[in-house]
mmCIF file of C-alpha atoms and ligand atoms in Angstrom:
data_model
loop_
_atom_site.group_PDB
_atom_site.id
_atom_site.type_symbol
_atom_site.label_atom_id
_atom_site.label_comp_id
_atom_site.label_asym_id
_atom_site.label_seq_id
_atom_site.Cartn_x
_atom_site.Cartn_y
_atom_site.Cartn_z
ATOM 1 C CA GLN K 30 59.936 61.848 115.005
ATOM 2 C CA LYS K 31 61.551 63.651 112.024
ATOM 3 C CA PRO K 32 65.382 63.811 112.272
ATOM 4 C CA VAL K 33 66.791 67.321 112.792
ATOM 5 C CA PRO K 34 68.650 68.431 109.613
ATOM 6 C CA SER K 35 72.392 68.318 110.183
ATOM 7 C CA ALA K 36 72.813 72.048 109.367
ATOM 8 C CA ALA K 37 70.529 72.886 112.276
ATOM 9 C CA ARG K 38 72.435 70.561 114.591
ATOM 10 C CA ASN K 39 75.826 71.930 113.652
ATOM 11 C CA ASP K 40 75.912 75.602 112.718
ATOM 12 C CA ASP K 41 79.475 76.095 113.930
ATOM 13 C CA HIS K 42 80.746 77.156 110.485
ATOM 14 C CA LEU K 43 78.056 79.809 109.896
ATOM 15 C CA TYR K 44 78.630 83.573 110.126
ATOM 16 C CA LEU K 45 75.591 85.777 110.591
ATOM 17 C CA ALA K 46 76.413 89.468 110.467
ATOM 18 C CA GLU K 47 74.798 92.880 110.410
ATOM 19 C CA GLN K 48 75.441 93.854 106.779
ATOM 20 C CA ARG K 49 77.474 97.005 107.484
ATOM 21 C CA VAL K 50 80.232 95.149 109.331
ATOM 22 C CA LEU K 51 81.637 94.073 105.939
ATOM 23 C CA GLU K 52 81.836 97.723 104.814
ATOM 24 C CA GLY K 53 79.998 97.035 101.531
ATOM 25 C CA ALA K 54 81.908 93.856 100.639
ATOM 26 C CA PRO K 55 79.724 90.923 99.483
ATOM 27 C CA PRO K 56 79.296 87.873 101.768
ATOM 28 C CA LEU K 57 82.755 86.269 101.968
ATOM 29 C CA SER K 58 81.504 82.732 101.284
ATOM 30 C CA ALA K 59 78.348 80.631 101.236
ATOM 31 C CA ASN K 60 78.728 80.371 105.014
ATOM 32 C CA TRP K 61 78.092 84.087 105.454
ATOM 33 C CA GLN K 62 74.633 85.534 105.807
ATOM 34 C CA LEU K 63 74.139 89.314 106.008
ATOM 35 C CA LEU K 64 71.185 90.702 107.984
ATOM 36 C CA GLU K 65 69.687 94.147 107.599
ATOM 37 C CA ASN K 66 70.067 95.249 111.210
ATOM 38 C CA ASN K 67 71.016 94.086 114.718
ATOM 39 C CA ALA K 68 67.376 93.237 115.586
ATOM 40 C CA GLN K 69 67.112 90.782 112.670
ATOM 41 C CA LEU K 70 70.473 89.326 113.568
ATOM 42 C CA ALA K 71 69.369 88.774 117.172
ATOM 43 C CA GLN K 72 66.198 87.091 115.909
ATOM 44 C CA GLN K 73 68.090 84.724 113.550
ATOM 45 C CA GLY K 74 70.668 84.105 116.248
ATOM 46 C CA MET K 75 67.927 82.605 118.447
ATOM 47 C CA LEU K 76 67.869 79.635 116.009
ATOM 48 C CA MET K 77 71.627 79.025 116.299
ATOM 49 C CA LEU K 78 73.777 77.102 118.752
ATOM 50 C CA SER K 79 77.399 77.693 117.833
ATOM 51 C CA ALA K 80 77.442 80.071 114.855
ATOM 52 C CA THR K 81 79.394 83.349 114.842
ATOM 53 C CA LEU K 82 77.093 86.394 115.197
ATOM 54 C CA VAL K 83 78.539 89.817 114.422
ATOM 55 C CA PHE K 84 76.697 92.921 115.601
ATOM 56 C CA ALA K 85 77.475 96.464 114.423
ATOM 57 C CA LEU K 86 77.704 99.347 116.879
ATOM 58 C CA TYR K 87 77.614 102.938 115.642
ATOM 59 C CA HIS K 88 76.348 105.033 118.555
ATOM 60 C CA SER K 89 76.627 104.945 122.314
ATOM 61 C CA GLU K 90 72.797 105.116 122.510
ATOM 62 C CA GLU K 91 72.623 101.602 120.995
ATOM 63 C CA ILE K 92 74.587 100.045 123.852
ATOM 64 C CA ASP K 93 71.637 99.209 126.132
ATOM 65 C CA THR K 94 69.619 97.474 123.390
ATOM 66 C CA LEU K 95 72.679 95.565 122.273
ATOM 67 C CA ALA K 96 73.414 94.514 125.850
ATOM 68 C CA GLN K 97 69.842 93.132 126.112
ATOM 69 C CA GLN K 98 70.126 91.257 122.785
ATOM 70 C CA ILE K 99 73.468 89.697 123.695
ATOM 71 C CA HIS K 100 72.255 88.763 127.161
ATOM 72 C CA SER K 101 69.129 87.000 125.777
ATOM 73 C CA LEU K 102 71.148 85.112 123.155
ATOM 74 C CA ARG K 103 73.735 83.949 125.658
ATOM 75 C CA ARG K 104 71.235 82.919 128.315
ATOM 76 C CA GLN K 105 68.849 81.190 125.912
ATOM 77 C CA ARG K 106 71.222 79.621 123.371
ATOM 78 C CA GLY K 107 74.121 78.658 125.618
ATOM 79 C CA ASN K 108 77.882 78.918 125.509
ATOM 80 C CA GLY K 109 78.559 77.656 121.974
ATOM 81 C CA LEU K 110 77.577 80.891 120.199
ATOM 82 C CA LYS K 111 80.423 83.211 119.259
ATOM 83 C CA ILE K 112 79.023 86.693 119.805
ATOM 84 C CA VAL K 113 81.020 89.584 118.393
ATOM 85 C CA VAL K 114 80.473 93.351 118.379
ATOM 86 C CA ARG K 115 82.254 95.416 115.753
ATOM 87 C CA GLU K 116 82.570 99.040 116.845
ATOM 88 C CA MET K 117 82.012 100.994 113.621
ATOM 89 C CA ARG K 118 83.058 104.401 115.010
ATOM 90 C CA ALA K 119 84.470 105.542 118.342
ATOM 91 C CA SER K 120 81.491 104.954 120.611
ATOM 92 C CA LEU K 121 82.524 102.542 123.325
ATOM 93 C CA ARG K 122 83.851 103.477 126.714
ATOM 94 C CA TYR K 123 85.810 100.940 128.719
ATOM 95 C CA SER K 124 82.744 100.652 131.007
ATOM 96 C CA ASP K 125 80.510 99.877 127.993
ATOM 97 C CA GLU K 126 82.858 97.149 126.773
ATOM 98 C CA ARG K 127 82.777 95.643 130.228
ATOM 99 C CA LEU K 128 78.988 95.593 130.175
ATOM 100 C CA LEU K 129 78.794 93.890 126.755
ATOM 101 C CA LEU K 130 81.368 91.287 127.772
ATOM 102 C CA ALA K 131 79.519 90.663 131.041
ATOM 103 C CA CYS K 132 76.283 90.159 129.058
ATOM 104 C CA GLY K 133 77.938 87.368 127.072
ATOM 105 C CA ALA K 134 79.927 88.829 124.157
ATOM 106 C CA ASN K 135 83.072 86.853 123.239
ATOM 107 C CA LEU K 136 84.827 89.670 121.427
ATOM 108 C CA ILE K 137 84.615 93.405 120.852
ATOM 109 C CA VAL K 138 86.459 94.628 117.801
ATOM 110 C CA PRO K 139 87.592 98.259 118.185
ATOM 111 C CA HIS K 140 86.791 100.769 115.473
ATOM 112 C CA VAL K 141 90.493 101.245 114.732
ATOM 113 C CA ALA K 142 90.810 97.637 113.472
ATOM 114 C CA PRO K 143 90.583 97.558 109.645
ATOM 115 C CA LEU K 144 88.398 94.984 107.853
ATOM 116 C CA SER K 145 91.224 92.485 107.320
ATOM 117 C CA ARG K 146 92.267 92.622 110.983
ATOM 118 C CA PHE K 147 88.646 92.209 112.035
ATOM 119 C CA LEU K 148 88.371 89.040 109.887
ATOM 120 C CA THR K 149 91.558 87.656 111.446
ATOM 121 C CA MET K 150 90.090 88.292 114.896
ATOM 122 C CA LEU K 151 86.960 86.331 113.876
ATOM 123 C CA GLU K 152 89.189 83.435 112.837
ATOM 124 C CA GLY K 153 90.885 83.643 116.214
ATOM 125 C CA ILE K 154 87.715 82.874 118.148
ATOM 126 C CA GLN K 155 86.655 79.853 116.054
ATOM 127 C CA GLY K 156 86.479 76.715 118.167
ATOM 128 C CA GLN K 157 86.077 78.764 121.360
ATOM 129 C CA ARG K 158 83.359 78.234 123.937
ATOM 130 C CA PHE K 159 82.210 81.047 126.184
ATOM 131 C CA SER K 160 83.187 80.199 129.751
ATOM 132 C CA ARG K 161 82.147 83.090 132.009
ATOM 133 C CA HIS K 162 79.003 83.045 134.120
ATOM 134 C CA VAL K 163 76.231 85.403 132.937
ATOM 135 C CA PRO K 164 73.624 86.245 135.627
ATOM 136 C CA ALA K 165 70.027 85.482 134.632
ATOM 137 C CA ASP K 166 68.872 88.989 135.552
ATOM 138 C CA ILE K 167 70.348 91.626 133.262
ATOM 139 C CA ASP K 168 69.316 94.391 135.683
ATOM 140 C CA VAL K 169 71.982 93.122 138.092
ATOM 141 C CA LEU K 170 74.579 93.846 135.402
ATOM 142 C CA LEU K 171 73.045 97.114 134.232
ATOM 143 C CA SER K 172 72.896 98.570 137.724
ATOM 144 C CA GLY K 173 76.184 97.076 138.932
ATOM 145 C CA LEU K 174 78.265 98.127 135.949
ATOM 146 C CA ARG K 175 76.776 101.606 135.516
ATOM 147 C CA PRO K 176 78.809 104.485 136.931
ATOM 148 C CA LEU K 177 77.771 106.116 140.201
ATOM 149 C CA GLN K 178 74.881 108.489 139.548
ATOM 150 C CA LEU K 179 76.909 111.319 141.020
ATOM 151 C CA LYS K 180 79.292 113.845 139.562
ATOM 152 C CA GLY K 181 81.093 117.002 140.579
ATOM 153 C CA TYR K 182 81.879 118.348 144.048
ATOM 154 C CA LEU K 183 80.973 116.315 147.144
ATOM 155 C CA ARG K 184 81.660 117.194 150.765
ATOM 156 C CA PRO K 185 84.528 115.053 152.134
ATOM 157 C CA GLU K 186 82.221 112.631 154.022
ATOM 158 C CA ALA K 187 80.019 112.134 150.954
ATOM 159 C CA PHE K 188 83.130 111.681 148.796
ATOM 160 C CA THR K 189 84.566 108.951 151.031
ATOM 161 C CA THR K 190 81.147 107.245 151.244
ATOM 162 C CA ALA K 191 80.748 107.300 147.451
ATOM 163 C CA VAL K 192 84.250 105.957 146.778
ATOM 164 C CA ARG K 193 83.914 103.320 149.492
ATOM 165 C CA SER K 194 80.642 102.051 148.024
ATOM 166 C CA LEU K 195 82.203 101.857 144.570
ATOM 167 C CA MET K 196 85.195 99.964 145.938
ATOM 168 C CA GLY K 197 82.807 97.469 147.540
ATOM 169 C CA ASN K 198 81.089 96.674 144.217
ATOM 170 C CA THR K 199 82.019 93.058 143.527
ATOM 171 C CA LEU K 200 80.819 93.168 139.913
ATOM 172 C CA LEU K 201 83.678 95.510 139.063
ATOM 173 C CA PRO K 202 87.085 93.912 138.566
ATOM 174 C CA GLU K 203 89.795 94.223 141.184
ATOM 175 C CA ASP K 204 92.043 97.222 140.539
ATOM 176 C CA GLY K 205 89.763 98.350 137.696
ATOM 177 C CA LYS K 206 87.366 100.714 139.383
ATOM 178 C CA GLY K 207 89.024 104.011 138.681
ATOM 179 C CA VAL K 208 91.860 106.327 139.587
ATOM 180 C CA MET K 209 92.083 108.657 142.579
ATOM 181 C CA VAL K 210 94.394 111.643 142.392
ATOM 182 C CA ALA K 211 95.283 114.346 144.932
ATOM 183 C CA LEU K 212 96.441 117.617 143.369
ATOM 184 C CA ARG K 213 98.225 120.282 145.394
ATOM 185 C CA PRO K 214 97.489 123.743 143.997
ATOM 186 C CA ALA K 215 100.329 125.944 142.775
ATOM 187 C CA PRO K 216 101.544 128.502 145.351
ATOM 188 C CA GLY K 217 99.067 131.337 145.812
ATOM 189 C CA LEU K 218 96.062 129.248 144.805
ATOM 190 C CA ARG K 219 93.725 127.665 147.332
ATOM 191 C CA ALA K 220 92.270 124.206 146.710
ATOM 192 C CA GLU K 221 88.744 125.681 146.705
ATOM 193 C CA GLN K 222 89.787 128.107 143.979
ATOM 194 C CA ALA K 223 91.538 125.380 141.992
ATOM 195 C CA MET K 224 88.265 123.500 142.031
ATOM 196 C CA THR K 225 86.685 126.108 139.750
ATOM 197 C CA LEU K 226 89.153 125.017 137.061
ATOM 198 C CA CYS K 227 87.700 121.498 137.075
ATOM 199 C CA GLN K 228 84.725 120.523 135.032
ATOM 200 C CA LEU K 229 83.615 117.006 135.882
ATOM 201 C CA ARG K 230 81.183 115.976 133.181
ATOM 202 C CA ARG K 231 81.034 112.203 133.415
ATOM 203 C CA PHE K 232 78.790 110.483 135.923
ATOM 204 C CA GLY K 233 81.063 108.733 138.399
ATOM 205 C CA ASP K 234 83.667 111.545 138.400
ATOM 206 C CA VAL K 235 83.643 113.204 141.827
ATOM 207 C CA MET K 236 85.897 115.606 143.729
ATOM 208 C CA THR K 237 86.409 117.068 147.166
ATOM 209 C CA VAL K 238 88.898 119.211 149.076
ATOM 210 C CA ALA K 239 90.913 117.743 151.963
ATOM 211 C CA GLN K 240 94.112 118.860 153.686
ATOM 212 C CA GLY K 241 94.592 121.704 151.238
ATOM 213 C CA ARG K 242 94.504 119.400 148.237
ATOM 214 C CA LEU K 243 91.952 118.715 145.547
ATOM 215 C CA LEU K 244 90.969 115.054 145.449
ATOM 216 C CA LEU K 245 89.453 113.591 142.303
ATOM 217 C CA PHE K 246 88.044 110.129 141.814
ATOM 218 C CA LEU K 247 87.659 109.284 138.111
ATOM 219 C CA SER K 248 85.492 106.210 137.662
ATOM 220 C CA THR K 249 86.653 103.469 135.274
ATOM 221 C CA CYS K 250 89.547 105.653 134.187
ATOM 222 C CA ARG K 251 92.731 103.601 133.841
ATOM 223 C CA ILE K 252 96.059 104.834 135.100
ATOM 224 C CA ASN K 253 97.463 105.136 131.566
ATOM 225 C CA ASP K 254 94.532 107.418 130.624
ATOM 226 C CA LEU K 255 94.835 109.711 133.633
ATOM 227 C CA ASP K 256 96.604 112.510 131.758
ATOM 228 C CA THR K 257 94.033 112.368 128.935
ATOM 229 C CA ALA K 258 91.208 112.545 131.451
ATOM 230 C CA LEU K 259 92.806 115.463 133.315
ATOM 231 C CA ARG K 260 93.221 117.340 130.049
ATOM 232 C CA HIS K 261 89.456 116.959 129.424
ATOM 233 C CA ILE K 262 88.562 117.950 132.946
ATOM 234 C CA LEU K 263 90.858 120.904 133.672
ATOM 235 C CA ARG K 264 90.461 124.236 131.975
ATOM 236 C CA LEU K 265 94.164 125.001 132.414
ATOM 237 C CA PRO K 266 97.117 122.688 131.742
ATOM 238 C CA VAL K 267 97.564 120.669 134.917
ATOM 239 C CA GLU K 268 101.139 121.949 135.453
ATOM 240 C CA GLU K 269 99.912 125.561 135.553
ATOM 241 C CA ALA K 270 97.352 125.083 138.288
ATOM 242 C CA PHE K 271 99.007 122.388 140.412
ATOM 243 C CA SER K 272 102.505 121.811 141.710
ATOM 244 C CA ASN K 273 102.380 118.216 143.054
ATOM 245 C CA ARG K 274 100.263 115.135 142.836
ATOM 246 C CA VAL K 275 99.718 111.707 144.383
ATOM 247 C CA VAL K 276 97.934 108.963 142.446
ATOM 248 C CA TRP K 277 96.212 105.797 143.738
ATOM 249 C CA TYR K 278 94.878 103.181 141.316
ATOM 250 C CA GLN K 279 94.934 99.822 143.116
ATOM 251 C CA ASP K 280 92.009 98.837 145.336
ATOM 252 C CA VAL K 281 94.149 98.282 148.413
ATOM 253 C CA ASP K 282 95.770 101.737 148.113
ATOM 254 C CA ILE K 283 92.519 103.578 147.363
ATOM 255 C CA ASN K 284 90.841 101.851 150.322
ATOM 256 C CA SER K 285 93.610 102.761 152.761
ATOM 257 C CA GLU K 286 93.685 106.379 151.619
ATOM 258 C CA ILE K 287 89.896 106.649 151.955
ATOM 259 C CA LYS K 288 90.151 105.158 155.434
ATOM 260 C CA ARG K 289 92.851 107.679 156.356
ATOM 261 C CA MET K 290 90.727 110.521 154.980
ATOM 262 C CA ALA K 291 87.726 109.398 157.002
ATOM 263 C CA GLN K 292 89.919 109.396 160.134
ATOM 264 C CA GLY K 293 91.451 112.773 159.249
ATOM 265 C CA VAL K 294 94.965 111.268 159.050
ATOM 266 C CA ALA K 295 97.472 112.696 156.544
ATOM 267 C CA THR K 296 98.846 110.641 153.648
ATOM 268 C CA PRO K 297 102.034 108.902 154.876
ATOM 269 C CA ALA K 298 105.415 110.213 153.754
ATOM 270 C CA ALA K 299 105.990 106.961 151.843
ATOM 271 C CA ARG K 300 103.331 108.200 149.417
ATOM 272 C CA GLN K 301 105.369 111.206 148.413
ATOM 273 C CA GLU K 302 103.819 113.842 146.251
ATOM 274 C CA THR K 303 105.476 113.950 142.862
ATOM 275 C CA PRO K 304 106.146 117.297 141.210
ATOM 276 C CA ILE K 305 103.972 117.809 138.146
ATOM 277 C CA ALA K 306 105.689 117.792 134.743
ATOM 278 C CA ALA K 307 108.468 120.276 135.465
ATOM 279 C CA LYS K 308 109.830 119.618 131.961
ATOM 280 C CA THR K 309 106.519 120.495 130.316
ATOM 281 C CA ALA K 310 106.343 123.670 132.350
ATOM 282 C CA GLU K 311 109.870 124.633 131.268
ATOM 283 C CA LYS K 312 109.036 123.855 127.646
ATOM 284 C CA ASN K 313 105.920 126.009 127.867
ATOM 285 C CA ALA K 314 108.020 128.916 129.083
ATOM 286 C CA ASP K 315 109.518 129.211 125.570
ATOM 287 C CA ALA K 316 106.171 129.050 123.817
ATOM 288 C CA ALA K 317 103.619 131.855 123.560
ATOM 289 C CA PRO K 318 101.902 132.140 126.959
ATOM 290 C CA PRO K 319 98.404 130.609 126.905
ATOM 291 C CA ALA K 320 95.466 132.852 127.790
ATOM 292 C CA ARG K 321 95.223 132.704 131.580
ATOM 293 C CA ARG K 322 91.975 132.213 133.419
ATOM 294 C CA GLN K 323 91.660 133.976 136.722
ATOM 295 C CA PRO K 324 90.691 131.788 139.679
ATOM 296 C CA VAL K 325 87.361 132.834 141.141
ATOM 297 C CA ALA K 326 86.345 132.551 144.797
ATOM 298 C CA ILE K 327 83.365 130.250 145.269
ATOM 299 C CA THR K 328 81.107 129.166 148.113
ATOM 300 C CA LEU K 329 80.982 125.442 148.710
ATOM 301 C CA PRO K 330 77.491 123.930 148.622
ATOM 302 C CA ALA K 331 76.095 123.082 152.049
ATOM 303 C CA ALA K 332 74.604 119.724 151.168
ATOM 304 C CA GLN K 333 75.827 116.814 149.095
ATOM 305 C CA GLU K 334 75.557 117.775 145.483
ATOM 306 C CA LYS K 335 73.653 115.273 143.361
ATOM 307 C CA GLN K 336 73.216 116.440 139.824
ATOM 308 C CA ALA K 337 70.642 114.898 137.548
HETATM 309 P P1 C2E X 406 78.423 112.283 129.944
HETATM 310 O O1 C2E X 406 78.885 110.914 130.249
HETATM 311 O O2 C2E X 406 77.815 113.002 131.106
HETATM 312 O O3 C2E X 406 79.630 113.124 129.342
HETATM 313 C C1 C2E X 406 79.470 114.528 129.197
HETATM 314 C C2 C2E X 406 80.552 115.160 128.356
HETATM 315 O O4 C2E X 406 81.852 114.927 128.934
HETATM 316 C C3 C2E X 406 80.654 114.622 126.953
HETATM 317 O O5 C2E X 406 79.709 115.274 126.177
HETATM 318 C C4 C2E X 406 82.080 115.023 126.574
HETATM 319 O O6 C2E X 406 82.121 116.392 126.230
HETATM 320 C C5 C2E X 406 82.844 114.865 127.871
HETATM 321 N N1 C2E X 406 83.524 113.556 127.952
HETATM 322 C C6 C2E X 406 83.309 112.612 128.882
HETATM 323 N N2 C2E X 406 84.146 111.594 128.699
HETATM 324 C C7 C2E X 406 84.908 111.876 127.631
HETATM 325 C C8 C2E X 406 85.949 111.174 126.964
HETATM 326 O O7 C2E X 406 86.383 110.062 127.299
HETATM 327 N N3 C2E X 406 86.488 111.779 125.885
HETATM 328 C C9 C2E X 406 86.043 112.987 125.445
HETATM 329 N N4 C2E X 406 86.603 113.496 124.341
HETATM 330 N N5 C2E X 406 85.067 113.680 126.059
HETATM 331 C C10 C2E X 406 84.505 113.134 127.151
HETATM 332 P P2 C2E X 406 79.224 114.617 124.814
HETATM 333 O O8 C2E X 406 80.358 114.066 124.036
HETATM 334 O O9 C2E X 406 78.346 115.642 124.165
HETATM 335 O O10 C2E X 406 78.307 113.402 125.286
HETATM 336 C C11 C2E X 406 77.069 113.615 125.924
HETATM 337 C C12 C2E X 406 76.600 112.332 126.545
HETATM 338 O O11 C2E X 406 76.433 111.339 125.521
HETATM 339 C C13 C2E X 406 77.598 111.751 127.546
HETATM 340 O O12 C2E X 406 77.312 112.307 128.806
HETATM 341 C C14 C2E X 406 77.265 110.285 127.477
HETATM 342 O O13 C2E X 406 76.100 109.996 128.226
HETATM 343 C C15 C2E X 406 76.921 110.083 126.019
HETATM 344 N N6 C2E X 406 78.118 109.731 125.228
HETATM 345 C C16 C2E X 406 78.690 110.468 124.270
HETATM 346 N N7 C2E X 406 79.709 109.806 123.717
HETATM 347 C C17 C2E X 406 79.793 108.631 124.363
HETATM 348 C C18 C2E X 406 80.654 107.518 124.227
HETATM 349 O O14 C2E X 406 81.596 107.460 123.403
HETATM 350 N N8 C2E X 406 80.416 106.475 125.059
HETATM 351 C C19 C2E X 406 79.409 106.510 125.984
HETATM 352 N N9 C2E X 406 79.233 105.459 126.780
HETATM 353 N N10 C2E X 406 78.577 107.552 126.126
HETATM 354 C C20 C2E X 406 78.778 108.597 125.324
HETATM 355 P P1 C2E X 407 89.724 109.644 124.919
HETATM 356 O O1 C2E X 407 88.890 110.880 124.917
HETATM 357 O O2 C2E X 407 91.097 109.708 124.314
HETATM 358 O O3 C2E X 407 89.856 109.172 126.426
HETATM 359 C C1 C2E X 407 90.681 108.050 126.759
HETATM 360 C C2 C2E X 407 90.357 107.553 128.131
HETATM 361 O O4 C2E X 407 90.623 108.588 129.097
HETATM 362 C C3 C2E X 407 88.893 107.159 128.363
HETATM 363 O O5 C2E X 407 88.694 105.835 127.910
HETATM 364 C C4 C2E X 407 88.808 107.273 129.887
HETATM 365 O O6 C2E X 407 89.364 106.153 130.517
HETATM 366 C C5 C2E X 407 89.694 108.467 130.175
HETATM 367 N N1 C2E X 407 88.885 109.681 130.234
HETATM 368 C C6 C2E X 407 88.847 110.715 129.364
HETATM 369 N N2 C2E X 407 88.032 111.692 129.792
HETATM 370 C C7 C2E X 407 87.522 111.270 130.975
HETATM 371 C C8 C2E X 407 86.613 111.850 131.924
HETATM 372 O O7 C2E X 407 86.073 112.964 131.759
HETATM 373 N N3 C2E X 407 86.352 111.090 133.036
HETATM 374 C C9 C2E X 407 86.900 109.848 133.231
HETATM 375 N N4 C2E X 407 86.556 109.177 134.328
HETATM 376 N N5 C2E X 407 87.752 109.290 132.363
HETATM 377 C C10 C2E X 407 88.059 109.992 131.256
HETATM 378 P P2 C2E X 407 87.218 105.319 127.563
HETATM 379 O O8 C2E X 407 86.245 105.680 128.638
HETATM 380 O O9 C2E X 407 87.329 103.855 127.262
HETATM 381 O O10 C2E X 407 86.803 106.093 126.234
HETATM 382 C C11 C2E X 407 87.442 105.768 125.018
HETATM 383 C C12 C2E X 407 87.229 106.823 123.956
HETATM 384 O O11 C2E X 407 85.810 106.906 123.619
HETATM 385 C C13 C2E X 407 87.591 108.239 124.381
HETATM 386 O O12 C2E X 407 88.969 108.445 124.194
HETATM 387 C C14 C2E X 407 86.761 109.069 123.407
HETATM 388 O O13 C2E X 407 87.361 109.083 122.129
HETATM 389 C C15 C2E X 407 85.476 108.274 123.295
HETATM 390 N N6 C2E X 407 84.507 108.787 124.271
HETATM 391 C C16 C2E X 407 84.121 108.196 125.414
HETATM 392 N N7 C2E X 407 83.172 108.922 126.035
HETATM 393 C C17 C2E X 407 82.960 110.014 125.285
HETATM 394 C C18 C2E X 407 82.089 111.137 125.407
HETATM 395 O O14 C2E X 407 81.282 111.291 126.332
HETATM 396 N N8 C2E X 407 82.163 112.071 124.424
HETATM 397 C C19 C2E X 407 83.042 111.951 123.391
HETATM 398 N N9 C2E X 407 83.064 112.932 122.503
HETATM 399 N N10 C2E X 407 83.858 110.894 123.222
HETATM 400 C C20 C2E X 407 83.825 109.938 124.161
#
């Protein structure tokens, strides 16, 4: 039998990359090989065992194909490959990054990292072996890591059922499933009216009304991003429409609140409502008043709303 050439046996030092990840720079050394697109890179990668493969990601529509390519490489070529995705423009949600990592990527380089930082990050993963388990069936990951196929208003029972099922999803990390927030409307505004100020556009973002408060569950939102998310969702600054809020972001707390809701028990006093940004409201008083939207009375849908 012919001996396998040493380069094929040890490809650890090789870098195969989608050409655009170097932003027009030539290959950095003889060890670098630039491929025209991600498909060619995936194909070449199938011949490698421990090389570094760098995919480029421009659009969120490319995520599913990339997830498939990474999954096949990892499952078929083993844990020696160093699989990297360079985000070329803002296109990855936290949930997308999770999916790519679960499919077998070692590293995702955010679009804000400049070329030099990206190259340092590549250096950082040399010598590493991938150590997480990747399920053989990618559909398990695709369905388990996708957001709930629900958004918008749900009746309280449907809301608690939806949140409970999400909390029971073992593919999602502990304390990383989303944020739940209860908003008490400003005096004179009913929770049902306040709801018309909310526009939930992402699948997995659901709301209901309970005990005079508006309850939102924002899937895969992290606590530090809650204010950003609320700014996207509300048509008025949060401090204009709501006076107090309570936030839950750890599994154990979300689960107990959902249980209490299902039993019709009020949130305990220990979970005190915090006044919303009094300082911001005061500051706004000096500025020109923003155009006010008038709350509109609405009729709640009779059945669970499931938007396509
Ligand atoms: P979608 O998930 O139903 O989101 C609908 C709209 O909600 C988005 O419309 C955008 O206006 C708003 N939105 C949701 N999340 C965010 C956010 O984190 N930041 C900002 N600035 N806006 C947000 P858009 O942008 O026209 O996107 C339409 C659809 O395209 C989205 O529907 C989603 O399926 C997809 N999409 C767009 N950009 C991204 C992205 O960066 N990552 C992912 N995973 N999907 C995206
Ligand atoms: P960003 O718009 O500054 O949002 C930062 C984070 O706030 C998001 O991180 C997410 O955790 C949370 N967030 C913002 N809006 C919503 C929302 O409507 N629902 C929920 N559940 N969470 C929300 P994430 O998901 O990692 O996204 C990172 C960045 O990617 C976003 O930063 C935005 O620049 C971009 N992006 C994501 N999805 C979309 C989209 O659908 N449309 C547009 N235009 N940009 C998006």
